[in-house]
Coordinates of N, CA and C in Angstrom, one line a residue:
M1209 N 111.7 95.3 64.3 CA 112.0 96.1 66.0 C 113.8 95.7 65.9
T1210 N 113.3 96.6 67.2 CA 115.3 97.0 67.5 C 115.7 95.9 68.2
E1211 N 117.1 95.8 68.1 CA 117.1 94.9 69.6 C 117.1 95.0 71.3
A1212 N 116.5 96.3 71.1 CA 116.6 97.1 72.6 C 115.2 96.6 72.9
A1213 N 114.0 96.4 71.9 CA 112.7 96.4 72.4 C 112.5 94.8 72.0
T1214 N 113.2 94.0 71.3 CA 112.6 92.5 71.1 C 112.8 91.9 72.4
P1215 N 111.5 91.5 72.2 CA 111.3 90.4 73.9 C 111.9 89.3 74.0
R1216 N 112.4 89.1 76.0 CA 113.7 87.9 76.2 C 112.7 87.2 77.2
T1217 N 112.9 85.7 76.7 CA 112.0 84.7 76.3 C 112.6 84.2 78.1
P1218 N 111.0 85.1 79.6 CA 110.6 85.0 80.6 C 111.3 84.3 81.1
G1219 N 112.2 84.2 82.6 CA 112.8 83.5 83.3 C 114.5 84.0 82.1
T1220 N 115.5 84.3 80.5 CA 116.0 84.7 80.7 C 117.1 86.0 81.3
P1221 N 118.1 86.0 82.6 CA 118.3 86.6 83.6 C 118.8 87.9 81.9
C1222 N 118.7 88.7 82.0 CA 118.6 89.7 81.0 C 119.1 90.9 81.1
W1223 N 119.4 91.5 82.4 CA 120.4 92.9 83.0 C 120.6 92.0 84.8
V1224 N 122.0 93.1 84.7 CA 122.5 93.4 86.4 C 122.6 94.5 87.0
S1225 N 122.7 94.3 88.2 CA 122.3 96.0 88.0 C 122.8 96.4 89.1
L1226 N 123.9 97.1 89.7 CA 124.7 97.3 91.3 C 124.3 98.3 91.9
M1227 N 123.9 98.2 93.0 CA 123.7 99.8 94.0 C 124.8 99.5 95.3
A1228 N 126.0 101.4 94.8 CA 126.8 101.5 95.4 C 127.1 103.1 95.9
H1229 N 126.7 102.6 96.9 CA 127.8 104.4 98.7 C 128.4 105.0 97.5
N1230 N 129.0 105.1 96.6 CA 129.5 105.8 95.8 C 129.5 106.3 94.8
L1231 N 128.6 106.5 93.6 CA 128.4 106.5 92.4 C 129.1 106.5 91.3
A1232 N 130.1 108.0 92.0 CA 131.1 108.8 91.1 C 132.1 107.6 90.9
A1233 N 132.7 106.8 91.8 CA 134.2 106.2 92.6 C 132.9 104.8 91.0
T1234 N 132.3 104.6 91.7 CA 132.4 103.2 91.2 C 132.1 103.6 89.4
Q1235 N 131.3 104.4 89.7 CA 131.8 104.1 88.1 C 133.4 104.2 87.1
E1236 N 134.1 105.1 88.0 CA 135.8 105.6 87.2 C 136.2 103.8 87.2
F1237 N 135.8 102.8 89.1 CA 136.5 101.8 88.9 C 135.8 101.0 87.2
Y1238 N 135.1 100.9 87.4 CA 134.4 100.1 85.8 C 134.8 100.1 84.2
G1239 N 134.7 101.7 84.8 CA 135.3 102.7 83.7 C 136.3 101.8 83.4
A1240 N 137.5 102.1 84.1 CA 138.9 101.6 83.8 C 139.2 100.2 83.8
L1241 N 138.2 99.2 84.3 CA 138.1 98.2 84.1 C 137.2 97.6 83.1
F1242 N 136.8 98.4 82.4 CA 135.7 97.4 80.8 C 135.7 97.9 80.4
G1243 N 136.2 99.3 80.4 CA 135.4 100.5 79.8 C 134.5 101.4 78.9
W1244 N 133.6 100.3 80.4 CA 131.9 101.4 80.2 C 131.8 103.7 80.7
T1245 N 130.7 103.7 79.8 CA 130.4 104.6 79.6 C 129.5 104.7 80.3
F1246 N 128.9 105.8 80.6 CA 128.1 105.8 81.5 C 127.1 107.0 81.4
V1247 N 125.6 106.7 81.1 CA 124.6 108.0 80.9 C 123.4 107.8 82.0
P1248 N 123.2 108.8 81.8 CA 121.3 108.6 82.9 C 120.1 107.6 82.7
A1249 N 120.2 107.3 83.7 CA 118.8 106.6 83.5 C 117.3 107.0 84.2
P1250 N 116.8 106.5 84.9 CA 115.4 107.0 85.8 C 116.0 106.4 86.4
R1251 N 115.2 107.5 88.0 CA 115.7 107.3 89.5 C 114.3 107.3 90.3
Q1252 N 113.9 106.1 89.8 CA 113.2 104.8 91.0 C 113.2 104.5 91.9
L1253 N 115.0 104.8 92.2 CA 114.6 103.8 92.7 C 116.4 104.7 93.3
G1254 N 116.4 106.3 93.2 CA 117.9 107.4 93.4 C 118.5 107.5 92.2
P1255 N 119.9 108.0 92.3 CA 121.0 108.0 91.3 C 120.7 107.1 90.8
Y1256 N 120.4 107.2 89.1 CA 121.1 105.8 88.7 C 122.0 106.3 86.8
V1257 N 122.3 105.5 86.6 CA 122.6 105.3 85.3 C 122.9 104.2 85.2
R1258 N 123.2 104.0 83.0 CA 123.4 103.0 82.8 C 124.7 102.5 81.6
A1259 N 125.0 101.9 82.3 CA 126.7 101.7 81.7 C 126.5 101.3 79.4
Q1260 N 127.6 101.9 79.4 CA 127.0 101.5 77.7 C 128.7 101.0 77.4
L1261 N 129.2 100.5 76.5 CA 129.9 100.0 76.0 C 129.7 100.2 74.7
D1262 N 130.0 100.7 73.4 CA 130.7 101.2 72.1 C 129.0 101.1 71.6
G1263 N 128.0 102.6 73.1 CA 127.0 102.6 72.4 C 126.0 102.0 73.0
R1264 N 125.5 99.9 73.0 CA 124.6 100.3 73.2 C 124.8 99.2 75.0
E1265 N 124.0 99.5 75.7 CA 123.5 99.8 77.0 C 124.0 98.0 77.4
V1266 N 124.2 97.9 79.1 CA 124.3 96.3 79.4 C 125.0 96.3 80.7
A1267 N 124.5 97.2 81.4 CA 124.6 97.5 83.0 C 123.4 98.3 83.3
G1268 N 123.6 98.8 84.9 CA 122.6 99.2 85.8 C 123.7 99.7 87.0
V1269 N 123.6 101.1 86.8 CA 124.7 101.2 88.7 C 124.1 102.1 89.2
G1270 N 123.2 102.5 90.7 CA 123.3 103.3 91.3 C 124.0 103.1 92.3
E1271 N 123.1 103.9 93.1 CA 123.7 105.1 94.2 C 122.5 104.7 95.6
L1272 N 122.9 104.2 96.8 CA 122.0 103.5 98.2 C 121.8 105.0 98.3
S1273 N 120.6 105.7 99.0 CA 120.7 107.0 99.3 C 120.7 107.0 101.1
G1274 N 120.8 107.7 100.9 CA 120.9 108.0 103.0 C 121.7 107.1 103.7
G1275 N 122.5 107.2 103.1 CA 123.7 106.6 104.1 C 123.2 105.0 104.2
R1276 N 122.1 104.5 103.6 CA 122.0 102.7 104.5 C 123.2 102.2 103.9
E1277 N 123.5 101.1 105.5 CA 124.7 100.5 105.4 C 123.4 99.7 104.4
L1278 N 123.6 98.8 103.4 CA 123.7 97.9 102.9 C 124.6 97.1 102.0
P1279 N 124.7 95.4 102.2 CA 125.5 95.0 101.5 C 125.3 95.6 100.4
V1280 N 126.5 95.3 99.6 CA 126.7 96.1 98.1 C 127.3 94.8 97.0
A1281 N 126.1 95.2 96.1 CA 126.1 93.2 95.2 C 125.3 93.2 93.9
W1282 N 126.4 92.7 93.2 CA 125.4 92.9 91.8 C 123.8 92.0 91.6
T1283 N 123.4 92.6 91.3 CA 121.4 92.0 91.6 C 121.3 91.9 89.8
T1284 N 120.9 90.4 89.2 CA 120.4 89.4 88.4 C 118.9 89.6 88.7
Y1285 N 119.0 90.6 87.0 CA 117.6 90.3 86.6 C 117.3 89.5 85.8
L1286 N 115.7 89.1 86.2 CA 115.4 87.6 85.2 C 114.3 88.1 84.5
A1287 N 114.2 87.9 83.6 CA 112.7 89.1 82.1 C 111.8 88.2 82.9
T1288 N 110.6 89.0 82.4 CA 109.1 88.7 82.7 C 108.3 89.5 81.6
D1289 N 107.4 88.6 81.5 CA 106.3 89.7 80.2 C 105.2 90.1 81.0
D1290 N 105.6 90.0 82.6 CA 104.6 90.7 83.8 C 104.4 90.0 84.8
A1291 N 105.5 91.8 84.9 CA 105.8 91.7 86.7 C 105.3 91.7 87.6
D1292 N 104.1 92.2 87.4 CA 103.2 92.2 88.6 C 102.1 90.9 88.6
A1293 N 102.1 90.4 87.6 CA 101.8 88.8 88.0 C 102.5 87.8 88.5
T1294 N 103.8 88.3 87.6 CA 105.4 87.3 88.2 C 106.3 87.3 89.7
A1295 N 105.0 88.7 90.2 CA 105.6 89.2 91.4 C 104.7 88.4 92.5
E1296 N 103.5 88.0 92.4 CA 102.4 87.8 92.8 C 103.1 85.8 93.6
L1297 N 102.8 85.6 91.9 CA 104.1 83.9 91.5 C 105.4 83.6 92.7
I1298 N 105.7 85.0 92.5 CA 107.3 84.7 93.8 C 105.9 84.1 95.5
R1299 N 105.6 85.4 95.5 CA 105.0 85.4 96.8 C 104.5 84.2 96.9
A1300 N 103.5 84.1 95.9 CA 103.0 82.4 96.4 C 104.1 81.1 96.7
C1301 N 105.3 81.1 96.0 CA 105.8 79.9 95.8 C 107.1 80.0 96.7
G1302 N 106.8 81.1 98.2 CA 107.5 81.1 99.6 C 108.4 82.4 99.0
G1303 N 108.5 83.0 97.8 CA 110.0 83.9 97.9 C 109.9 85.5 98.6
T1304 N 110.2 86.4 98.2 CA 108.9 87.9 99.1 C 110.2 88.7 98.3
V1305 N 108.4 89.8 97.5 CA 109.5 90.9 97.2 C 109.7 91.9 97.9
A1306 N 110.5 92.9 98.1 CA 110.6 93.6 99.0 C 110.9 95.3 98.7
V1307 N 111.4 94.8 97.2 CA 110.1 96.3 96.3 C 109.7 96.3 95.1
G1308 N 108.7 96.8 94.6 CA 107.5 97.2 92.6 C 106.6 96.0 93.2
P1309 N 106.3 95.9 92.7 CA 106.7 96.0 90.7 C 106.2 97.9 90.7
L1310 N 107.0 98.3 90.0 CA 106.8 100.1 90.2 C 108.0 100.1 88.4
D1311 N 106.8 100.6 87.9 CA 107.9 101.4 86.5 C 108.7 102.2 86.7
A1312 N 110.0 101.7 85.6 CA 111.5 102.6 85.2 C 111.4 103.6 84.1
G1313 N 111.0 104.7 84.4 CA 110.3 104.9 83.5 C 109.1 104.7 81.5
D1314 N 109.5 105.2 80.8 CA 109.6 103.8 80.1 C 110.2 102.7 79.5
A1315 N 111.0 102.3 80.3 CA 112.3 101.6 79.9 C 111.3 100.7 80.4
G1316 N 111.0 100.4 81.4 CA 109.8 99.0 81.6 C 109.5 98.9 82.7
R1317 N 109.2 97.6 83.4 CA 108.9 97.8 85.1 C 109.5 96.4 85.8
L1318 N 110.1 96.6 87.2 CA 111.0 95.6 87.7 C 110.1 96.3 89.2
A1319 N 111.0 94.3 89.5 CA 111.2 94.2 90.5 C 112.3 93.5 91.8
I1320 N 112.1 94.0 92.9 CA 113.3 93.4 93.3 C 112.8 91.9 94.4
A1321 N 113.4 91.6 93.9 CA 112.8 89.9 95.1 C 114.0 89.1 95.7
S1322 N 113.3 87.9 97.1 CA 114.4 86.5 96.9 C 113.3 86.0 97.3
D1323 N 114.6 84.6 96.6 CA 113.6 83.2 97.4 C 113.6 83.0 98.4
P1324 N 112.8 81.8 98.3 CA 112.8 81.9 100.0 C 114.0 81.2 100.7
F1325 N 115.6 81.1 100.4 CA 116.4 80.4 100.9 C 117.9 81.8 101.6
G1326 N 116.4 83.3 100.5 CA 117.8 84.6 101.1 C 118.1 85.4 99.6
A1327 N 118.2 84.7 98.7 CA 119.3 85.1 97.5 C 118.6 86.2 96.8
V1328 N 119.2 87.1 96.7 CA 118.0 88.4 95.9 C 117.8 88.8 94.7
F1329 N 117.6 88.5 93.7 CA 117.4 88.7 92.8 C 116.6 90.1 91.9
G1330 N 116.0 90.1 90.5 CA 115.6 90.8 90.2 C 114.9 90.4 89.2
I1331 N 113.7 91.3 89.2 CA 113.1 90.9 88.0 C 112.7 91.9 87.0
W1332 N 112.3 91.8 85.7 CA 112.2 92.8 84.3 C 111.3 92.6 83.5
Q1333 N 110.7 93.3 83.2 CA 109.0 93.2 82.0 C 110.1 94.1 81.1
G1334 N 110.3 93.6 80.4 CA 111.0 95.0 79.6 C 109.7 95.5 78.4
L1335 N 110.4 97.5 77.8 CA 108.9 98.0 77.0 C 109.9 97.8 76.2
A1336 N 110.5 100.1 75.9 CA 111.1 100.8 74.9 C 113.1 99.7 76.2
L1337 N 113.2 99.2 76.6 CA 114.9 99.3 76.8 C 114.2 97.4 77.4
A1338 N 114.6 96.5 76.9 CA 113.9 94.3 77.3 C 114.8 93.7 78.3
G1339 N 116.2 94.6 77.6 CA 117.6 94.2 78.7 C 118.9 94.5 78.1
A1340 N 120.0 93.8 79.0 CA 121.2 94.2 77.6 C 120.9 94.1 76.5
Q1341 N 121.9 95.5 75.7 CA 122.2 94.9 74.6 C 122.9 94.4 74.2
A1342 N 124.4 93.8 74.5 CA 125.4 93.4 74.1 C 125.6 92.3 75.1
S1343 N 126.3 90.8 74.9 CA 126.0 90.3 75.7 C 127.0 88.9 75.0
G1344 N 127.9 89.4 76.3 CA 128.4 87.8 75.4 C 130.5 88.2 75.5
E1345 N 130.3 89.2 75.5 CA 132.1 89.8 74.6 C 132.3 90.7 75.3
P1346 N 133.4 91.1 75.3 CA 134.5 90.6 76.3 C 133.6 92.4 77.4
G1347 N 133.7 92.5 79.2 CA 132.7 94.0 80.3 C 130.9 93.6 79.6
T1348 N 130.7 92.5 79.4 CA 129.0 92.9 79.3 C 128.9 90.9 79.7
Q1349 N 127.7 90.8 80.4 CA 127.2 89.9 81.4 C 127.5 88.1 80.1
T1350 N 128.2 88.1 80.8 CA 127.9 86.1 80.0 C 127.2 84.6 80.6
W1351 N 127.3 85.1 82.8 CA 126.5 83.9 82.6 C 126.2 84.3 84.0
N1352 N 125.4 83.1 84.5 CA 124.8 84.1 86.2 C 124.6 83.1 85.9
D1353 N 125.2 82.8 88.0 CA 124.5 81.5 88.7 C 123.7 81.6 89.7
L1354 N 123.5 80.8 89.6 CA 122.5 81.3 92.0 C 123.3 80.1 92.7
Q1355 N 123.9 79.9 93.6 CA 125.4 79.9 94.5 C 124.0 79.9 96.2
Q1356 N 123.6 78.3 96.3 CA 123.0 78.2 97.4 C 123.8 77.3 98.6
Q1357 N 122.6 76.8 99.5 CA 124.2 76.3 100.3 C 122.5 75.2 99.9
D1358 N 122.1 74.8 98.9 CA 121.0 73.3 99.2 C 120.1 74.1 97.2
L1359 N 120.8 72.9 96.6 CA 120.3 72.8 95.3 C 119.0 72.9 94.6
A1360 N 117.9 72.9 95.9 CA 116.9 72.3 96.6 C 116.3 73.8 96.3
A1361 N 117.1 75.5 95.3 CA 116.4 76.5 95.9 C 115.9 76.0 93.9
A1362 N 116.1 75.1 93.4 CA 116.0 75.8 91.9 C 114.8 74.9 92.0
K1363 N 114.0 74.9 92.7 CA 111.9 73.8 92.4 C 112.0 75.3 93.3
F1364 N 112.1 76.3 92.8 CA 111.6 77.3 93.5 C 111.2 78.1 92.3
Y1365 N 112.5 78.7 92.1 CA 112.1 78.7 89.9 C 111.9 78.2 88.7
E1366 N 111.9 77.0 89.1 CA 111.4 75.9 88.2 C 109.4 76.4 88.1
A1367 N 108.8 77.0 89.5 CA 107.6 77.4 89.8 C 107.9 78.7 89.2
V1368 N 108.3 79.5 89.3 CA 108.0 80.4 88.6 C 108.4 81.1 87.5
F1369 N 109.2 80.1 87.1 CA 110.1 80.8 85.7 C 109.4 79.7 84.4
G1370 N 109.7 78.6 85.2 CA 108.9 77.2 83.8 C 111.3 77.1 83.3
Y1371 N 111.9 76.9 84.2 CA 113.1 76.1 84.2 C 112.5 74.8 83.9
E1372 N 114.1 74.1 83.1 CA 114.1 72.8 82.8 C 114.9 72.8 83.7
S1373 N 115.2 71.7 84.6 CA 116.1 71.3 85.6 C 117.3 70.0 85.5
T1374 N 118.5 70.1 85.6 CA 119.1 68.3 84.6 C 120.4 69.5 85.4
A1375 N 121.0 68.0 86.3 CA 121.5 67.9 87.1 C 122.9 67.4 86.2
N1376 N 123.7 68.2 86.9 CA 125.3 68.3 86.4 C 125.9 67.4 87.5
G1377 N 125.9 65.7 88.4 CA 126.9 65.3 89.1 C 125.9 66.4 90.8
P1378 N 126.5 66.1 91.6 CA 125.7 66.5 92.4 C 126.2 67.9 94.7
E1379 N 126.6 69.2 92.7 CA 126.5 69.6 93.0 C 126.2 71.6 92.1
E1380 N 125.9 70.8 91.0 CA 125.0 71.7 90.6 C 123.7 71.5 89.1
I1381 N 123.1 72.3 89.1 CA 122.2 72.4 88.3 C 121.9 73.1 86.9
T1382 N 121.7 73.0 85.7 CA 121.3 73.3 84.4 C 120.4 73.9 84.2
L1383 N 119.7 75.3 84.6 CA 118.4 75.5 84.1 C 118.5 75.7 83.2
S1384 N 117.2 75.9 82.5 CA 117.2 75.8 80.5 C 115.7 76.5 80.2
L1385 N 115.9 76.9 79.4 CA 114.4 77.2 78.6 C 114.7 77.1 77.1
D1386 N 113.4 76.2 77.6 CA 113.7 75.9 75.3 C 114.4 75.1 74.7
G1387 N 115.8 74.1 76.1 CA 116.4 73.3 75.2 C 117.8 74.3 75.7
K1388 N 117.8 75.7 76.2 CA 118.8 76.3 76.2 C 119.2 76.5 77.2
P1389 N 120.7 76.5 78.0 CA 121.1 76.9 79.1 C 121.1 78.6 79.6
V1390 N 119.9 78.6 80.2 CA 120.5 80.5 80.4 C 121.2 80.7 81.8
A1391 N 121.5 79.7 82.4 CA 122.4 79.5 83.9 C 121.9 78.7 85.0
S1392 N 122.7 78.5 85.9 CA 122.9 77.3 86.6 C 122.6 77.8 88.4
V1393 N 122.4 76.7 89.2 CA 122.4 76.2 90.8 C 123.8 76.2 90.5
R1394 N 124.0 76.8 92.2 CA 125.8 76.3 92.4 C 126.0 75.9 93.9
E1395 N 126.3 74.9 95.0 CA 126.3 74.9 96.1 C 127.4 76.2 96.1
L1396 N 127.5 76.7 97.3 CA 128.5 77.6 97.5 C 129.8 76.7 98.1
G1397 N 130.6 77.9 97.1 CA 132.2 77.9 97.1 C 133.3 77.5 98.3
E1398 N 134.0 77.8 97.8 CA 135.1 77.6 99.4 C 135.0 79.4 100.3
E1399 N 135.3 79.7 101.4 CA 135.7 81.1 101.9 C 136.9 81.7 100.2
P1400 N 136.7 83.1 101.2 CA 135.9 83.7 101.8 C 134.5 84.3 101.3
V1401 N 134.4 83.3 99.6 CA 133.3 83.1 99.1 C 132.0 82.5 99.5
R1402 N 131.8 81.4 100.7 CA 130.6 81.3 100.7 C 130.0 82.1 102.3
S1403 N 130.7 82.7 103.2 CA 130.6 83.6 103.9 C 129.3 84.4 103.3
R1404 N 129.3 85.0 102.4 CA 128.5 85.9 102.2 C 127.1 85.4 101.9
G1405 N 126.7 84.1 102.2 CA 124.9 83.6 101.5 C 124.8 83.0 100.4
P1406 N 123.9 83.0 100.3 CA 123.5 82.6 98.9 C 122.9 83.5 98.4
R1407 N 122.9 83.6 96.8 CA 123.6 84.4 96.6 C 122.8 84.3 94.4
W1408 N 123.1 84.9 93.2 CA 123.0 84.8 92.4 C 123.7 85.5 92.3
M1409 N 125.2 85.6 91.2 CA 126.7 85.7 91.0 C 126.7 86.3 89.5
T1410 N 127.2 87.3 88.8 CA 127.9 87.2 87.2 C 128.3 87.3 87.0
Y1411 N 128.6 86.5 85.8 CA 129.9 86.5 85.2 C 130.7 87.3 84.2
F1412 N 131.5 88.4 84.0 CA 131.4 89.3 83.5 C 132.8 88.5 82.5
E1413 N 132.1 88.4 80.1 CA 132.8 87.8 79.6 C 134.5 88.9 79.8
S1414 N 135.1 87.7 79.7 CA 137.0 89.0 80.2 C 137.9 88.2 78.7
A1415 N 138.8 88.6 78.2 CA 139.2 88.4 77.1 C 140.8 87.3 77.9
D1416 N 141.4 87.9 78.8 CA 142.1 87.7 79.9 C 142.3 87.3 81.1
P1417 N 141.0 87.7 82.0 CA 141.1 87.0 83.4 C 142.5 87.6 83.7
D1418 N 143.4 86.5 84.0 CA 144.6 86.8 84.2 C 144.9 88.4 84.4
A1419 N 145.4 89.3 82.8 CA 145.3 90.3 83.3 C 143.8 92.2 83.8
D1420 N 143.2 90.9 83.5 CA 141.5 92.1 83.7 C 142.1 91.3 85.8
A1421 N 141.9 90.5 86.8 CA 142.6 90.5 87.7 C 143.1 91.6 88.7
R1422 N 144.0 91.2 87.3 CA 145.0 92.0 88.3 C 145.2 93.9 87.5
R1423 N 144.5 94.6 86.8 CA 143.3 95.3 87.1 C 142.6 96.4 88.0
A1424 N 141.8 94.7 88.2 CA 141.1 95.4 89.4 C 141.4 95.8 90.0
T1425 N 142.7 95.0 91.0 CA 143.2 95.1 92.4 C 143.8 96.2 92.3
G1426 N 144.6 96.2 90.9 CA 144.8 97.4 91.1 C 145.2 99.4 90.7
L1427 N 142.8 98.8 90.8 CA 142.4 99.7 90.8 C 141.8 100.0 92.2
G1428 N 142.0 99.3 92.6 CA 141.0 98.8 94.8 C 140.7 97.7 94.6
G1429 N 140.2 97.4 93.6 CA 139.3 95.7 94.4 C 140.2 95.2 94.5
R1430 N 139.3 93.9 94.9 CA 140.2 93.1 95.4 C 140.1 91.2 94.9
L1431 N 141.0 90.3 95.1 CA 141.3 88.9 94.1 C 140.9 88.1 95.3
L1432 N 139.5 88.0 95.4 CA 138.7 86.8 95.9 C 139.4 85.6 95.1
A1433 N 139.1 84.8 94.5 CA 140.0 83.2 94.2 C 140.8 83.7 93.4
P1434 N 141.8 83.5 92.7 CA 142.9 83.3 91.8 C 142.1 82.8 90.2
P1435 N 142.8 82.9 88.9 CA 142.4 82.5 87.5 C 142.6 81.4 88.0
H1436 N 141.2 80.5 87.6 CA 141.9 78.8 86.9 C 141.3 78.3 86.4
D1437 N 141.4 77.3 86.1 CA 140.9 77.0 84.2 C 139.6 76.0 85.2
L1438 N 138.2 76.1 84.8 CA 137.1 75.0 85.1 C 136.2 74.6 84.0
P1439 N 135.5 74.2 83.3 CA 135.1 73.2 82.0 C 134.5 74.3 80.8
F1440 N 134.3 75.2 82.0 CA 133.3 76.4 80.8 C 134.3 77.3 80.5
G1441 N 135.5 77.5 80.7 CA 136.4 78.2 80.7 C 137.1 78.8 81.9
R1442 N 138.1 80.0 81.5 CA 138.8 80.3 82.5 C 138.0 81.5 83.5
V1443 N 138.6 81.4 84.4 CA 137.6 81.8 85.5 C 138.0 82.6 87.1
A1444 N 138.3 83.7 86.9 CA 138.6 84.6 87.6 C 137.4 85.2 89.2
T1445 N 137.1 85.3 90.9 CA 137.0 85.4 91.4 C 137.0 87.7 91.6
V1446 N 136.6 88.3 92.2 CA 137.1 89.8 92.7 C 135.2 90.4 92.8
A1447 N 136.8 91.4 93.8 CA 136.0 92.7 94.4 C 135.4 93.7 94.4
D1448 N 134.9 94.8 93.9 CA 134.9 96.0 93.6 C 135.8 96.2 95.0
P1449 N 135.6 97.9 95.4 CA 136.2 98.7 95.9 C 135.3 98.9 97.2
E1450 N 134.2 98.7 97.1 CA 132.9 98.8 97.5 C 132.8 96.7 98.5
G1451 N 132.9 96.3 97.9 CA 133.2 94.7 98.4 C 131.7 93.9 97.2
A1452 N 131.7 94.4 96.7 CA 130.8 93.9 95.6 C 130.8 92.7 94.9
V1453 N 131.1 92.0 94.8 CA 131.0 90.3 94.3 C 131.4 90.4 92.6
F1454 N 131.9 89.1 91.9 CA 131.7 89.1 90.3 C 132.9 88.7 90.0
N1455 N 132.4 86.9 88.6 CA 132.9 87.0 88.3 C 134.1 87.4 87.1
L1456 N 135.0 87.1 86.4 CA 135.7 87.3 84.9 C 136.4 86.2 84.9
L1457 N 134.8 85.8 83.6 CA 135.1 84.5 82.4 C 136.4 84.4 80.9
R1458 N 136.7 83.5 81.1 CA 136.5 83.7 79.5 C 136.4 82.2 79.1
T1459 N 135.1 82.5 78.6 CA 134.5 81.2 78.3 C 134.8 80.6 77.1
A1460 N 135.5 79.5 77.9 CA 135.4 78.2 76.0 C 134.6 78.1 75.2
R1461 N 135.5 78.5 74.5 CA 135.2 78.1 72.5 C 134.9 76.5 72.2

């Protein structure tokens, strides 16, 4: 079985996707920042491409249709082995399913949902594509966390995905599967990030967050939090030209 078709443990962050207003300009920004190239993908939600790094699919980028003025944000997708059953469980636990479940060609089946506190996330039942084909290297997803006003939000994800939770002080909870950390829940940070409300945040690995943050601003993005050191690595928070927020992280080894 190839890496692309290997099932992911349910609950594992397995994919990230961005819906933007200008698909061409968004491809240009991320292509220049991360070295991504792009290939066409199923169009269930409108024009959509998959980002590749060295021929491996690492993220998705789509275009919002009809000029809809919706917030532009990266969406974290959590793996499931049954998108329909997980969607029902999300509803039963107080969440909302806004889109789907629906098929994305032969790649898999997806839904887009929000937890009871309003943070949006996706679920992905991988078929031909189990998820990102590379992670933890520069230009790929390396970590995801849920930034909330109330850490009690972790209870929802425990119920839906079976996470084990471990408190790391009063402001952070680590979510694990089979003893392996896969994500975290943190209290919302300082302005201007806090004003964006509860959300899942994507961290892309960076060999040099300082240089990549400068490159992002030079390409029309904005620096929201300058590069700084944390116990898990050096991180900078930036927004792309349309306002989608993400982190650049050099993971501590």
